[in-house]
Amino acid sequence: MKPFLVIATISIFSFLFAGYTYFILTLPERSLPLISTVSSLNITGDEDHRLVFIGDVHGMYDEFLELVDKLEIENSTTLVLLGDFVSKGPDSVQMVDYILEHKNQTQCVLGNHELSVLFALLNPKGIRKFNHMRKEGKKQLISSRWNPIEFVTEDYIPHYNKINSNHRELAKEIGWDKLSGIAEHCCAVLKVPLHDQTLIGVHAGLIPGDLETPHLKDITTMKFVDSKDHTKTSKTKFKKSIAWYRLWKSQAGSTVLYGHDAKTGLNIRKHTKGLDSACVAGGKLSALEYTYHNGAYSTKLHQVDCRKHI
């Protein structure tokens, strides 16, 4: 190559590199609002108020609307979505739009799929590398090079969640503004004090005694817990493990409502209510309604059939 061509090539490359560097360095930094770990909803004293907890919608917006129509929503009704209202199904954006357009009547806790989408939003490049590092168990490296999701109680990196192409595309499709709205409006745990008990809405589960400072990994992914050491939890069975909800056999005054466990399906117990009935896999979309009348709360189960999407 002739000398003048070499010099010209180097000059052009230097100019482009400088321009690219300036562009990157001057991009405005964006961050999500600090997310509430535990929020409270106070509805006591209202005889007419209806409180409805809904299991994993997973973007099945048509079925969600069918359920809402069946519930005959009024101004005195509050819906609580128990996480995983996005991903897998066809209409996640519409679900986000509904929540943001009906914030006065719709509460939401964040599930592992919402967290995966938020993480993909915060880390748009290199998710494949993240998944590889996660798979290899390189937790220290993961923590040092990725933007975490910031909660009031901890900075969270979803080590146990695989961030797939659907999460990445949803992060782009939903966008910063709407996902910032979701981060600001939703929480990890929703506490609802009633006259005779406290209802606790969470996505995956909750260890008794952990309400004030719950671990994000547990409440968004947990299914099993060590029967003797409750600090050891997992989304899969392991030696000497039991289902987390068996810890609530004798817990008076609290009821945990959750989703996440589609394999078990509808699981209504005295102190725990599992409402993920596998809608996105062709099961049902389930809702449990609490109504206060004559000094006591009663419950009613509502369901709609779902078409199979996965």
Short mmCIF file of N, CA and C in Angstrom, two decimals, residues 59-130:
data_model
loop_
_atom_site.label_atom_id
_atom_site.label_comp_id
_atom_site.label_asym_id
_atom_site.label_seq_id
_atom_site.Cartn_x
_atom_site.Cartn_y
_atom_site.Cartn_z
N GLY A 59 -48.33 -12.76 29.51
CA GLY A 59 -48.64 -12.15 28.23
C GLY A 59 -49.90 -12.66 27.56
N MET A 60 -50.72 -13.42 28.25
CA MET A 60 -51.97 -13.93 27.68
C MET A 60 -53.07 -12.89 27.91
N TYR A 61 -52.96 -11.81 27.16
CA TYR A 61 -53.79 -10.63 27.40
C TYR A 61 -55.27 -10.88 27.13
N ASP A 62 -55.60 -11.64 26.09
CA ASP A 62 -57.01 -11.91 25.79
C ASP A 62 -57.67 -12.65 26.94
N GLU A 63 -56.98 -13.65 27.47
CA GLU A 63 -57.53 -14.39 28.60
C GLU A 63 -57.62 -13.51 29.85
N PHE A 64 -56.64 -12.64 30.02
CA PHE A 64 -56.69 -11.70 31.14
C PHE A 64 -57.92 -10.80 31.04
N LEU A 65 -58.17 -10.26 29.85
CA LEU A 65 -59.36 -9.42 29.68
C LEU A 65 -60.64 -10.21 29.90
N GLU A 66 -60.65 -11.45 29.47
CA GLU A 66 -61.83 -12.29 29.71
C GLU A 66 -62.07 -12.48 31.21
N LEU A 67 -60.98 -12.68 31.95
CA LEU A 67 -61.10 -12.82 33.39
C LEU A 67 -61.57 -11.52 34.04
N VAL A 68 -61.02 -10.40 33.60
CA VAL A 68 -61.44 -9.10 34.13
C VAL A 68 -62.93 -8.86 33.85
N ASP A 69 -63.39 -9.20 32.64
CA ASP A 69 -64.82 -9.06 32.33
C ASP A 69 -65.66 -9.95 33.22
N LYS A 70 -65.19 -11.16 33.47
CA LYS A 70 -65.91 -12.09 34.33
C LYS A 70 -66.00 -11.56 35.76
N LEU A 71 -64.96 -10.87 36.21
CA LEU A 71 -64.93 -10.32 37.56
C LEU A 71 -65.83 -9.10 37.72
N GLU A 72 -66.22 -8.48 36.58
CA GLU A 72 -67.05 -7.27 36.62
C GLU A 72 -66.41 -6.21 37.52
N ILE A 73 -65.23 -5.77 37.10
CA ILE A 73 -64.43 -4.82 37.87
C ILE A 73 -65.19 -3.52 38.10
N GLU A 74 -65.16 -3.04 39.34
CA GLU A 74 -65.75 -1.76 39.71
C GLU A 74 -64.68 -0.90 40.37
N ASN A 75 -65.06 0.34 40.71
CA ASN A 75 -64.10 1.25 41.34
C ASN A 75 -63.59 0.72 42.68
N SER A 76 -64.40 -0.11 43.32
CA SER A 76 -64.03 -0.63 44.64
C SER A 76 -63.28 -1.96 44.55
N THR A 77 -62.74 -2.28 43.38
CA THR A 77 -61.99 -3.52 43.17
C THR A 77 -60.51 -3.22 42.95
N THR A 78 -59.65 -3.96 43.63
CA THR A 78 -58.21 -3.86 43.40
C THR A 78 -57.69 -5.21 42.89
N LEU A 79 -57.00 -5.18 41.77
CA LEU A 79 -56.36 -6.38 41.23
C LEU A 79 -54.91 -6.42 41.69
N VAL A 80 -54.43 -7.61 42.03
CA VAL A 80 -53.03 -7.80 42.38
C VAL A 80 -52.46 -8.90 41.48
N LEU A 81 -51.57 -8.52 40.58
CA LEU A 81 -50.91 -9.48 39.70
C LEU A 81 -49.69 -10.06 40.41
N LEU A 82 -49.61 -11.38 40.48
CA LEU A 82 -48.59 -12.05 41.29
C LEU A 82 -47.32 -12.38 40.50
N GLY A 83 -46.95 -11.50 39.58
CA GLY A 83 -45.70 -11.66 38.85
C GLY A 83 -45.81 -12.52 37.61
N ASP A 84 -44.78 -12.46 36.78
CA ASP A 84 -44.75 -13.13 35.47
C ASP A 84 -45.98 -12.79 34.65
N PHE A 85 -46.28 -11.50 34.60
CA PHE A 85 -47.37 -11.05 33.73
C PHE A 85 -46.86 -10.80 32.32
N VAL A 86 -45.53 -10.86 32.12
CA VAL A 86 -44.96 -10.74 30.78
C VAL A 86 -44.19 -12.01 30.43
N SER A 87 -43.80 -12.11 29.14
CA SER A 87 -42.95 -13.17 28.59
C SER A 87 -43.73 -14.46 28.32
N LYS A 88 -43.26 -15.20 27.34
CA LYS A 88 -43.81 -16.48 26.86
C LYS A 88 -45.04 -16.28 25.99
N GLY A 89 -46.05 -15.58 26.48
CA GLY A 89 -47.28 -15.36 25.73
C GLY A 89 -47.14 -14.27 24.68
N PRO A 90 -48.21 -14.01 23.90
CA PRO A 90 -48.10 -13.14 22.73
C PRO A 90 -48.24 -11.64 23.01
N ASP A 91 -48.76 -11.25 24.16
CA ASP A 91 -49.17 -9.85 24.32
C ASP A 91 -48.63 -9.22 25.61
N SER A 92 -47.34 -9.30 25.81
CA SER A 92 -46.74 -8.73 27.02
C SER A 92 -46.84 -7.21 27.06
N VAL A 93 -46.68 -6.57 25.91
CA VAL A 93 -46.75 -5.10 25.87
C VAL A 93 -48.13 -4.63 26.29
N GLN A 94 -49.17 -5.32 25.84
CA GLN A 94 -50.53 -4.95 26.22
C GLN A 94 -50.75 -5.11 27.72
N MET A 95 -50.13 -6.13 28.31
CA MET A 95 -50.25 -6.31 29.76
C MET A 95 -49.60 -5.14 30.50
N VAL A 96 -48.43 -4.73 30.05
CA VAL A 96 -47.76 -3.58 30.67
C VAL A 96 -48.60 -2.32 30.50
N ASP A 97 -49.15 -2.13 29.31
CA ASP A 97 -50.01 -0.97 29.07
C ASP A 97 -51.20 -0.97 30.02
N TYR A 98 -51.81 -2.13 30.20
CA TYR A 98 -52.98 -2.21 31.08
C TYR A 98 -52.62 -1.79 32.51
N ILE A 99 -51.51 -2.32 33.01
CA ILE A 99 -51.10 -1.99 34.37
C ILE A 99 -50.88 -0.49 34.53
N LEU A 100 -50.16 0.11 33.59
CA LEU A 100 -49.84 1.53 33.69
C LEU A 100 -51.06 2.42 33.49
N GLU A 101 -52.03 1.94 32.70
CA GLU A 101 -53.24 2.72 32.48
C GLU A 101 -54.26 2.55 33.59
N HIS A 102 -54.09 1.52 34.43
CA HIS A 102 -55.04 1.25 35.52
C HIS A 102 -54.31 1.16 36.85
N LYS A 103 -53.35 2.04 37.07
CA LYS A 103 -52.53 1.96 38.28
C LYS A 103 -53.35 2.13 39.56
N ASN A 104 -54.43 2.89 39.49
CA ASN A 104 -55.24 3.10 40.69
C ASN A 104 -55.95 1.84 41.15
N GLN A 105 -56.15 0.90 40.23
CA GLN A 105 -56.87 -0.32 40.57
C GLN A 105 -56.02 -1.59 40.43
N THR A 106 -54.78 -1.45 39.98
CA THR A 106 -53.96 -2.62 39.70
C THR A 106 -52.62 -2.53 40.41
N GLN A 107 -52.38 -3.47 41.30
CA GLN A 107 -51.09 -3.61 41.97
C GLN A 107 -50.33 -4.78 41.33
N CYS A 108 -49.02 -4.83 41.52
CA CYS A 108 -48.25 -5.90 40.88
C CYS A 108 -46.99 -6.20 41.68
N VAL A 109 -46.67 -7.49 41.78
CA VAL A 109 -45.36 -7.90 42.28
C VAL A 109 -44.55 -8.41 41.09
N LEU A 110 -43.26 -8.32 41.19
CA LEU A 110 -42.37 -8.68 40.09
C LEU A 110 -41.97 -10.14 40.18
N GLY A 111 -42.08 -10.84 39.06
CA GLY A 111 -41.65 -12.23 38.98
C GLY A 111 -40.29 -12.35 38.33
N ASN A 112 -39.81 -13.58 38.21
CA ASN A 112 -38.49 -13.78 37.62
C ASN A 112 -38.43 -13.34 36.16
N HIS A 113 -39.55 -13.40 35.44
CA HIS A 113 -39.51 -12.97 34.04
C HIS A 113 -39.48 -11.44 33.92
N GLU A 114 -40.18 -10.74 34.79
CA GLU A 114 -40.05 -9.27 34.78
C GLU A 114 -38.62 -8.87 35.10
N LEU A 115 -38.01 -9.55 36.08
CA LEU A 115 -36.63 -9.22 36.44
C LEU A 115 -35.67 -9.53 35.30
N SER A 116 -35.94 -10.59 34.55
CA SER A 116 -35.08 -10.90 33.40
C SER A 116 -35.19 -9.82 32.34
N VAL A 117 -36.39 -9.32 32.11
CA VAL A 117 -36.59 -8.24 31.13
C VAL A 117 -35.91 -6.96 31.61
N LEU A 118 -36.05 -6.63 32.89
CA LEU A 118 -35.41 -5.42 33.42
C LEU A 118 -33.89 -5.53 33.34
N PHE A 119 -33.37 -6.72 33.61
CA PHE A 119 -31.91 -6.91 33.54
C PHE A 119 -31.42 -6.78 32.10
N ALA A 120 -32.19 -7.33 31.17
CA ALA A 120 -31.83 -7.20 29.75
C ALA A 120 -31.87 -5.73 29.31
N LEU A 121 -32.80 -4.97 29.86
CA LEU A 121 -32.88 -3.54 29.55
C LEU A 121 -31.64 -2.81 30.05
N LEU A 122 -31.20 -3.14 31.26
CA LEU A 122 -30.05 -2.48 31.86
C LEU A 122 -28.73 -2.93 31.26
N ASN A 123 -28.74 -4.10 30.63
CA ASN A 123 -27.50 -4.67 30.08
C ASN A 123 -27.76 -5.15 28.65
N PRO A 124 -27.99 -4.21 27.73
CA PRO A 124 -28.42 -4.61 26.38
C PRO A 124 -27.36 -5.37 25.59
N LYS A 125 -26.11 -5.21 25.97
CA LYS A 125 -25.04 -5.90 25.24
C LYS A 125 -24.42 -6.97 26.13
N GLY A 126 -24.10 -8.07 25.52
CA GLY A 126 -23.35 -9.09 26.24
C GLY A 126 -24.17 -10.04 27.07
N ILE A 127 -25.50 -10.14 26.82
CA ILE A 127 -26.32 -11.05 27.60
C ILE A 127 -25.89 -12.50 27.36
N ARG A 128 -25.46 -12.80 26.14
CA ARG A 128 -24.99 -14.17 25.88
C ARG A 128 -23.80 -14.49 26.78
N LYS A 129 -22.91 -13.52 26.95
CA LYS A 129 -21.76 -13.71 27.83
C LYS A 129 -22.24 -13.91 29.27
N PHE A 130 -23.23 -13.14 29.68
CA PHE A 130 -23.78 -13.28 31.02
C PHE A 130 -24.33 -14.69 31.24
#
